[in-house]
C-alpha atoms as a printed R data frame, in Angstrom:
    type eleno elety resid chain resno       x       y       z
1   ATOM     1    CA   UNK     A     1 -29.229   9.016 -16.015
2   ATOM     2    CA   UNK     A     2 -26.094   7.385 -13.889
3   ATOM     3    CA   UNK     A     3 -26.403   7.870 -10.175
4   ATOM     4    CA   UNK     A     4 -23.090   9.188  -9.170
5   ATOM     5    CA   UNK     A     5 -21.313   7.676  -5.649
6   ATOM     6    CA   UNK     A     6 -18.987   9.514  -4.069
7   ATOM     7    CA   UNK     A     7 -15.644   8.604  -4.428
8   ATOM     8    CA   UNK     A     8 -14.222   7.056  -1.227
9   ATOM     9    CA   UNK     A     9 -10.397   7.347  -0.144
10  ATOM    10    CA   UNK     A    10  -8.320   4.613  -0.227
11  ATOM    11    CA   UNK     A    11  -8.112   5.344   3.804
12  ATOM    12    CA   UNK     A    12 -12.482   5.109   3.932
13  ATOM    13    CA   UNK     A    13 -12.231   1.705   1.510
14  ATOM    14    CA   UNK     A    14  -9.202   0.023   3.265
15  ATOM    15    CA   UNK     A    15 -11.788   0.758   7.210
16  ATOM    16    CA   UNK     A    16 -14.309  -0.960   4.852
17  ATOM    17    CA   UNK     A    17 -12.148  -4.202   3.985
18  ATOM    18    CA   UNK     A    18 -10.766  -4.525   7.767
19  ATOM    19    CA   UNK     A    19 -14.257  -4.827   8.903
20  ATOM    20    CA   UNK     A    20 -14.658  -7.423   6.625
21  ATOM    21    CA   UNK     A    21 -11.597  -9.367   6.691
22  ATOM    22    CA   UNK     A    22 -10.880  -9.377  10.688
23  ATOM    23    CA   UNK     A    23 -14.041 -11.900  11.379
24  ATOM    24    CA   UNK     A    24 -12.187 -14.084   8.673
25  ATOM    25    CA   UNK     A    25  -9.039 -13.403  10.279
26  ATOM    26    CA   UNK     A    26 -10.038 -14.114  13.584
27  ATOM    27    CA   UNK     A    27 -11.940 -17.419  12.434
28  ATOM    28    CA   UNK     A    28  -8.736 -18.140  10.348
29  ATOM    29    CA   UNK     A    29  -6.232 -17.980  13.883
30  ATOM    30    CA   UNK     A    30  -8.869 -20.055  15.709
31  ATOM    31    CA   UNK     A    31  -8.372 -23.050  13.119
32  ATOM    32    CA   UNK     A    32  -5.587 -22.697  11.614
33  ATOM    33    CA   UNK     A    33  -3.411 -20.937  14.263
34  ATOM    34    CA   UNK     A    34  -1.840 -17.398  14.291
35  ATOM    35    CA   UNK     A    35   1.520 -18.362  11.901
36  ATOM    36    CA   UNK     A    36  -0.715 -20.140   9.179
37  ATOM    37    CA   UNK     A    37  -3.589 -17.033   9.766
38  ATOM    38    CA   UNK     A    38  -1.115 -14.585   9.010
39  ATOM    39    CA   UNK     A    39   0.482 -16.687   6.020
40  ATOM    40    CA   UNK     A    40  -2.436 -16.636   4.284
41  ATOM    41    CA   UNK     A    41  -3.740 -13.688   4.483
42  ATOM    42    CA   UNK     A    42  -0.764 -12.202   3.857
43  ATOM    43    CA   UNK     A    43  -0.867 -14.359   0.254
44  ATOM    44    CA   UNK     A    44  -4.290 -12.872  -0.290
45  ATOM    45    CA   UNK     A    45  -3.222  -9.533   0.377
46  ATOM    46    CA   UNK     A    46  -0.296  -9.338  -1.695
47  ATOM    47    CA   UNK     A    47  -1.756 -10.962  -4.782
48  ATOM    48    CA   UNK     A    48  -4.688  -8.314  -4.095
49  ATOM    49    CA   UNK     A    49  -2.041  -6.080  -4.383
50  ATOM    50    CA   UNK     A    50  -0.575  -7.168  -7.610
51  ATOM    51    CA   UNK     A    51  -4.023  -7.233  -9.158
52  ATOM    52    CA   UNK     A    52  -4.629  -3.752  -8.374
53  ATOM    53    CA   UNK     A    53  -1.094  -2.576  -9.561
54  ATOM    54    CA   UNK     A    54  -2.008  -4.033 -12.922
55  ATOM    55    CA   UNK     A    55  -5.234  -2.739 -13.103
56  ATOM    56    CA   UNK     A    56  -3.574   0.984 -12.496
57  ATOM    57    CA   UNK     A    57  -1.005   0.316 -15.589
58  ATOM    58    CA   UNK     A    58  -3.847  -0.930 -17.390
59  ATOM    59    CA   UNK     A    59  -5.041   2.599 -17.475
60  ATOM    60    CA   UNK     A    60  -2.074   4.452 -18.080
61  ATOM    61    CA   UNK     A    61  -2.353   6.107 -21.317
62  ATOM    62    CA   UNK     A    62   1.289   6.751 -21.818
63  ATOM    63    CA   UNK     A    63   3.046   3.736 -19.876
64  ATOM    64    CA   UNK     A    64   3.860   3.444 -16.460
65  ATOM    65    CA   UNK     A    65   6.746   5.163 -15.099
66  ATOM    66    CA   UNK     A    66   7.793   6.091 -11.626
67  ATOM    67    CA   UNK     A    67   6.237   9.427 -12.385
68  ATOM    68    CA   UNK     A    68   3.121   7.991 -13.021
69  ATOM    69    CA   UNK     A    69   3.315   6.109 -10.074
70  ATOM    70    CA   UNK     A    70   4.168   9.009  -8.122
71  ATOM    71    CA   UNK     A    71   1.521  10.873  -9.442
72  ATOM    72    CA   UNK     A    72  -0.673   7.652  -8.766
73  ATOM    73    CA   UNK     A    73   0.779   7.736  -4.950
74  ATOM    74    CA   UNK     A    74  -1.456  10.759  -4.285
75  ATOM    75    CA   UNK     A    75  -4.704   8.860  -4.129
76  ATOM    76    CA   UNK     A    76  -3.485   7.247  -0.787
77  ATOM    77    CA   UNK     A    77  -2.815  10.331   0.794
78  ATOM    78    CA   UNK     A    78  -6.306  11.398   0.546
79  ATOM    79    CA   UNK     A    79  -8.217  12.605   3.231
80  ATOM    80    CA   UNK     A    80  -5.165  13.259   5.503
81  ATOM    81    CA   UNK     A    81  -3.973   9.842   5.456
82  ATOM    82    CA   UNK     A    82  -0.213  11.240   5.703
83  ATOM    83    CA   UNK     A    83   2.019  13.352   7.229
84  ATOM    84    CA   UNK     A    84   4.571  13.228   4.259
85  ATOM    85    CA   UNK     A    85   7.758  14.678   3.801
86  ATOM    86    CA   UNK     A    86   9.249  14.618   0.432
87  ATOM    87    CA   UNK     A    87  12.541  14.220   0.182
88  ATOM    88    CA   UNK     A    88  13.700  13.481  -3.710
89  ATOM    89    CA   UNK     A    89  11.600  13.080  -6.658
90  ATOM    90    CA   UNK     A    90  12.739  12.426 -10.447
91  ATOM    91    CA   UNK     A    91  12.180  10.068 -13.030
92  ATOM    92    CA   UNK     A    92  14.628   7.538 -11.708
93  ATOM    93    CA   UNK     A    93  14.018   8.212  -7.839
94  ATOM    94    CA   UNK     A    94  10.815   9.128  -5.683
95  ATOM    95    CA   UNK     A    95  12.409   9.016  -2.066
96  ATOM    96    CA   UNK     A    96   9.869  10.640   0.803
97  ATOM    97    CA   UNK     A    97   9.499   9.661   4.708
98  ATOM    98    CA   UNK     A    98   5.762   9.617   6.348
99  ATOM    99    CA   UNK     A    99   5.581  10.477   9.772
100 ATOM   100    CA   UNK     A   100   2.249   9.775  10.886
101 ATOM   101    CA   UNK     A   101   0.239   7.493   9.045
102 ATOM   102    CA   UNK     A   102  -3.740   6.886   9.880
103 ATOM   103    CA   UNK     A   103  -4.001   3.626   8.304
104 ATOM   104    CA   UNK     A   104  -1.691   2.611  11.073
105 ATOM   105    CA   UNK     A   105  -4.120   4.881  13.760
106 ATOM   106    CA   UNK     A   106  -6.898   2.995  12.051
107 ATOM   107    CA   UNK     A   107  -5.876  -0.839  11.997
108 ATOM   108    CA   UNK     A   108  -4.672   0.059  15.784
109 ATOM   109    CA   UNK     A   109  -7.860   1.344  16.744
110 ATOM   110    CA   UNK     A   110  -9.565  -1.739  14.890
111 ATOM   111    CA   UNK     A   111  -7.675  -3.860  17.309
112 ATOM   112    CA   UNK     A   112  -6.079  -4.892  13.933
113 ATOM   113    CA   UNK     A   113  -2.306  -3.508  14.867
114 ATOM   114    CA   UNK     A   114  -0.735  -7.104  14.660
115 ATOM   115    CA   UNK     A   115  -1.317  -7.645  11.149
116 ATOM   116    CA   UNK     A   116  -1.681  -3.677  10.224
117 ATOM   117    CA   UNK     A   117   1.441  -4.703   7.973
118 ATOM   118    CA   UNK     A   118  -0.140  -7.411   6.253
119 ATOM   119    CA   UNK     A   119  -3.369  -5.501   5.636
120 ATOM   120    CA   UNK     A   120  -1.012  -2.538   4.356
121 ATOM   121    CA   UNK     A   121   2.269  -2.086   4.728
122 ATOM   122    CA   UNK     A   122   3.076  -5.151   2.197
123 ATOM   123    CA   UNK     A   123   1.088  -4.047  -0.308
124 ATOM   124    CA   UNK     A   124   3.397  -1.263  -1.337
125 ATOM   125    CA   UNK     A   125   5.674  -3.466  -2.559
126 ATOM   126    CA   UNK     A   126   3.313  -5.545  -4.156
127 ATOM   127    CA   UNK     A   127   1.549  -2.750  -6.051
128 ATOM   128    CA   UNK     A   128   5.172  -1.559  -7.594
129 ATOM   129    CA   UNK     A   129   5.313  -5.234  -8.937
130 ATOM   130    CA   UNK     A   130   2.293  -4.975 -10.081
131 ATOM   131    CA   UNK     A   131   2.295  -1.702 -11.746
132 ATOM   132    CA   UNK     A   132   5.579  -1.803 -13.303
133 ATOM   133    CA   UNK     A   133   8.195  -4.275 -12.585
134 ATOM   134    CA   UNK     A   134  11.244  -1.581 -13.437
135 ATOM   135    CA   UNK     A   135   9.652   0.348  -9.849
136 ATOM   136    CA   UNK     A   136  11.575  -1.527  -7.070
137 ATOM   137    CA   UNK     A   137  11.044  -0.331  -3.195
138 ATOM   138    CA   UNK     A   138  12.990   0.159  -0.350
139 ATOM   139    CA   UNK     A   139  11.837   0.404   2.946
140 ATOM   140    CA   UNK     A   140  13.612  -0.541   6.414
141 ATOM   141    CA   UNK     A   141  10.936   0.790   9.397
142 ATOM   142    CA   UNK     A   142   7.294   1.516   9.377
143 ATOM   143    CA   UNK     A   143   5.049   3.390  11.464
144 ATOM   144    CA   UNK     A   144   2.839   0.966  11.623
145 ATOM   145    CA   UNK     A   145   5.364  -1.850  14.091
146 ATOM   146    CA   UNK     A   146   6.489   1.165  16.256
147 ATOM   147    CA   UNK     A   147   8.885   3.448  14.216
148 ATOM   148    CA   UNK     A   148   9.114   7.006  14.076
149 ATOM   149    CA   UNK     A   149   8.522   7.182  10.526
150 ATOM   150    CA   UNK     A   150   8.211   4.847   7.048
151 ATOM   151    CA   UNK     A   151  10.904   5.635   5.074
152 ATOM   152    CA   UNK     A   152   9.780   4.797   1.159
153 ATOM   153    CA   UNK     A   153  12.528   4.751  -1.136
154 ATOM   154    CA   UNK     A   154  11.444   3.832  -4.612
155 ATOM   155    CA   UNK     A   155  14.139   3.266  -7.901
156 ATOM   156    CA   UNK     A   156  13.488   3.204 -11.767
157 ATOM   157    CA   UNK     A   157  15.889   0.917 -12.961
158 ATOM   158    CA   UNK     A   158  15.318  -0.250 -16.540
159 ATOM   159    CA   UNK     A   159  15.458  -3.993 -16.398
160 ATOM   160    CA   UNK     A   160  16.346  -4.132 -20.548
161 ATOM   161    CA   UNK     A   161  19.830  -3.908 -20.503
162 ATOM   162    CA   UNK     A   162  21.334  -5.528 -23.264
């Protein structure tokens, strides 16, 4: 018989990673310097990122498609990781503002706030590219360096045009 785990939020694993990573960080700044720190493990991030994009598409039975993805979205907001407010969603547009965020509460309370973005906010992006290139992202402000809310725009625009 399989011992079954329970199945952590992406809020409960990403607390799990920042524990690990902000000793390396830390160690990283003292060598290397803040700039060079943050370069880095903003690479590592964002190809982390990328990985786990693919590995999402990998399982999607039917393709990916911004509905998948939107549908794939949910597992971040697990565990009350959001306030979100919807504001258009269709196959060619998934447009939605989040005023309170607790991954920002939580890299914040880490003492992680100046590279919250790097441990999060740039991996939205990243996953899209990832997941399927045709999924591009828009976003101008995030909670996370001070605004009042994220605002997540995300297109589907077919990149086969012939």
């Amino acid at each position: 018989m399989t011992e079954s785990r329970p199945k952590l939020t992406i809020l409960e694993q990403r607390r799990i990673e920042a524990g690990i990573v902000k000793p390396i960080y830390e160690t990283l700044e003292r060598e290397l310097g803040t700039e060079k720190a943050q370069e880095l493990l903003g690479r590592a991030i964002r190809q982390a990122a990328q990985d786990s994009g693919r590995a999402f598409a990998a399982v999607e039975k039917d393709g990916t498609s911004l509905e998948s993805f939107a549908v794939l979205f949910e597992r971040w907001k697990e565990g009350g990781a959001y306030d979100f407010e919807l504001l258009e969603q269709s196959a060619e547009k998934f447009d939605f503002n989040i005023r309170r965020c607790a991954y920002a509460e939580m890299y914040h309370e880490m003492g992680l706030g100046p590279i919250g973005h790097l441990l999060s906010c740039q991996r939205d992006g990243a996953l899209c590219e990832g997941y399927d290139p045709k999924i591009e992202m828009t976003r101008t402000q995030t909670v996370m360096q001070g605004a009042s809310h994220c605002d997540f725009r995300y297109a589907y625009t077919p990149k086969d045009k012939s």
